[in-house]
Amino acid sequence: FADTAGHWAEKAVRLLASRGILSGYPDGSFRPDQPLTRAETVVLLNRMLGRSGVPGEAAAMPEAAYKDLPAGHWAYAEIMSASAAS
Protein backbone atom coordinates (compact mmCIF):
# COMPACT_ATOMS: atom_id res chain seq x y z
CA PHE A 1 0.00 0.00 0.00
CA ALA A 2 1.62 3.24 -1.13
CA ASP A 3 -0.12 5.26 1.58
CA THR A 4 1.54 3.32 4.42
CA ALA A 5 5.13 4.19 3.43
CA GLY A 6 6.74 5.84 6.43
CA HIS A 7 3.66 5.39 8.61
CA TRP A 8 4.32 4.24 12.19
CA ALA A 9 2.27 1.07 11.52
CA GLU A 10 3.81 0.26 8.14
CA LYS A 11 5.58 -2.95 9.25
CA ALA A 12 2.51 -4.30 11.05
CA VAL A 13 0.26 -3.48 8.10
CA ARG A 14 2.64 -5.25 5.70
CA LEU A 15 2.86 -8.31 7.97
CA LEU A 16 -0.91 -8.61 8.45
CA ALA A 17 -1.55 -8.04 4.74
CA SER A 18 0.93 -10.81 3.87
CA ARG A 19 -1.04 -13.14 6.14
CA GLY A 20 -4.39 -12.22 4.57
CA ILE A 21 -5.68 -10.44 7.68
CA LEU A 22 -5.72 -6.96 6.13
CA SER A 23 -6.57 -6.24 2.51
CA GLY A 24 -7.06 -2.52 2.02
CA TYR A 25 -9.45 -0.77 -0.33
CA PRO A 26 -10.30 -1.52 -3.98
CA ASP A 27 -8.25 1.50 -5.10
CA GLY A 28 -5.12 -0.10 -3.63
CA SER A 29 -4.91 2.20 -0.63
CA PHE A 30 -4.95 1.24 3.03
CA ARG A 31 -5.85 4.59 4.63
CA PRO A 32 -3.93 3.99 7.87
CA ASP A 33 -5.15 7.14 9.59
CA GLN A 34 -8.84 6.54 8.85
CA PRO A 35 -10.83 5.07 11.77
CA LEU A 36 -12.01 1.47 11.34
CA THR A 37 -15.70 1.07 10.69
CA ARG A 38 -17.79 -1.48 12.54
CA ALA A 39 -17.92 -3.64 9.41
CA GLU A 40 -14.15 -3.47 8.89
CA THR A 41 -13.59 -4.45 12.51
CA VAL A 42 -15.84 -7.52 12.18
CA VAL A 43 -14.07 -8.61 8.98
CA LEU A 44 -10.68 -8.15 10.66
CA LEU A 45 -11.73 -10.20 13.70
CA ASN A 46 -13.23 -12.95 11.52
CA ARG A 47 -9.98 -13.25 9.57
CA MET A 48 -7.91 -13.34 12.77
CA LEU A 49 -10.13 -16.13 14.10
CA GLY A 50 -10.02 -18.07 10.82
CA ARG A 51 -13.72 -17.51 10.25
CA SER A 52 -15.18 -15.99 7.10
CA GLY A 53 -18.63 -15.14 5.96
CA VAL A 54 -19.94 -17.16 3.06
CA PRO A 55 -22.67 -15.37 1.06
CA GLY A 56 -24.78 -18.52 0.72
CA GLU A 57 -24.65 -19.13 4.45
CA ALA A 58 -25.64 -15.53 5.15
CA ALA A 59 -28.69 -15.90 2.91
CA ALA A 60 -29.80 -18.91 4.96
CA MET A 61 -29.47 -17.04 8.25
CA PRO A 62 -32.44 -15.34 9.85
CA GLU A 63 -32.89 -11.62 9.21
CA ALA A 64 -30.34 -9.58 11.10
CA ALA A 65 -31.37 -7.39 13.96
CA TYR A 66 -29.27 -4.62 12.44
CA LYS A 67 -31.53 -1.95 10.99
CA ASP A 68 -28.56 -0.31 9.27
CA LEU A 69 -27.27 -3.46 7.55
CA PRO A 70 -28.89 -4.18 4.19
CA ALA A 71 -28.34 -7.63 2.67
CA GLY A 72 -26.35 -6.00 -0.14
CA HIS A 73 -23.76 -4.48 2.20
CA TRP A 74 -20.19 -5.52 1.29
CA ALA A 75 -19.64 -7.08 4.74
CA TYR A 76 -23.13 -8.53 5.28
CA ALA A 77 -22.02 -12.18 5.16
CA GLU A 78 -19.08 -11.48 7.49
CA ILE A 79 -21.26 -9.67 10.03
CA MET A 80 -23.92 -12.37 9.93
CA SER A 81 -21.25 -15.05 10.35
CA ALA A 82 -19.83 -13.28 13.39
CA SER A 83 -23.32 -12.78 14.83
CA ALA A 84 -24.11 -16.49 14.49
CA ALA A 85 -20.76 -17.70 15.89
CA SER A 86 -20.79 -19.27 19.30
Coordinates of C-alpha atoms in Angstrom, one line a residue:
F1 CA 0.0 0.0 0.0
A2 CA 1.6 3.2 -1.1
D3 CA -0.1 5.3 1.6
T4 CA 1.5 3.3 4.4
A5 CA 5.1 4.2 3.4
G6 CA 6.7 5.8 6.4
H7 CA 3.7 5.4 8.6
W8 CA 4.3 4.2 12.2
A9 CA 2.3 1.1 11.5
E10 CA 3.8 0.3 8.1
K11 CA 5.6 -2.9 9.3
A12 CA 2.5 -4.3 11.1
V13 CA 0.3 -3.5 8.1
R14 CA 2.6 -5.3 5.7
L15 CA 2.9 -8.3 8.0
L16 CA -0.9 -8.6 8.4
A17 CA -1.5 -8.0 4.7
S18 CA 0.9 -10.8 3.9
R19 CA -1.0 -13.1 6.1
G20 CA -4.4 -12.2 4.6
I21 CA -5.7 -10.4 7.7
L22 CA -5.7 -7.0 6.1
S23 CA -6.6 -6.2 2.5
G24 CA -7.1 -2.5 2.0
Y25 CA -9.5 -0.8 -0.3
P26 CA -10.3 -1.5 -4.0
D27 CA -8.2 1.5 -5.1
G28 CA -5.1 -0.1 -3.6
S29 CA -4.9 2.2 -0.6
F30 CA -4.9 1.2 3.0
R31 CA -5.9 4.6 4.6
P32 CA -3.9 4.0 7.9
D33 CA -5.2 7.1 9.6
Q34 CA -8.8 6.5 8.9
P35 CA -10.8 5.1 11.8
L36 CA -12.0 1.5 11.3
T37 CA -15.7 1.1 10.7
R38 CA -17.8 -1.5 12.5
A39 CA -17.9 -3.6 9.4
E40 CA -14.1 -3.5 8.9
T41 CA -13.6 -4.5 12.5
V42 CA -15.8 -7.5 12.2
V43 CA -14.1 -8.6 9.0
L44 CA -10.7 -8.2 10.7
L45 CA -11.7 -10.2 13.7
N46 CA -13.2 -12.9 11.5
R47 CA -10.0 -13.2 9.6
M48 CA -7.9 -13.3 12.8
L49 CA -10.1 -16.1 14.1
G50 CA -10.0 -18.1 10.8
R51 CA -13.7 -17.5 10.2
S52 CA -15.2 -16.0 7.1
G53 CA -18.6 -15.1 6.0
V54 CA -19.9 -17.2 3.1
P55 CA -22.7 -15.4 1.1
G56 CA -24.8 -18.5 0.7
E57 CA -24.7 -19.1 4.5
A58 CA -25.6 -15.5 5.1
A59 CA -28.7 -15.9 2.9
A60 CA -29.8 -18.9 5.0
M61 CA -29.5 -17.0 8.2
P62 CA -32.4 -15.3 9.8
E63 CA -32.9 -11.6 9.2
A64 CA -30.3 -9.6 11.1
A65 CA -31.4 -7.4 14.0
Y66 CA -29.3 -4.6 12.4
K67 CA -31.5 -2.0 11.0
D68 CA -28.6 -0.3 9.3
L69 CA -27.3 -3.5 7.6
P70 CA -28.9 -4.2 4.2
A71 CA -28.3 -7.6 2.7
G72 CA -26.3 -6.0 -0.1
H73 CA -23.8 -4.5 2.2
W74 CA -20.2 -5.5 1.3
A75 CA -19.6 -7.1 4.7
Y76 CA -23.1 -8.5 5.3
A77 CA -22.0 -12.2 5.2
E78 CA -19.1 -11.5 7.5
I79 CA -21.3 -9.7 10.0
M80 CA -23.9 -12.4 9.9
S81 CA -21.2 -15.1 10.3
A82 CA -19.8 -13.3 13.4
S83 CA -23.3 -12.8 14.8
A84 CA -24.1 -16.5 14.5
A85 CA -20.8 -17.7 15.9
S86 CA -20.8 -19.3 19.3

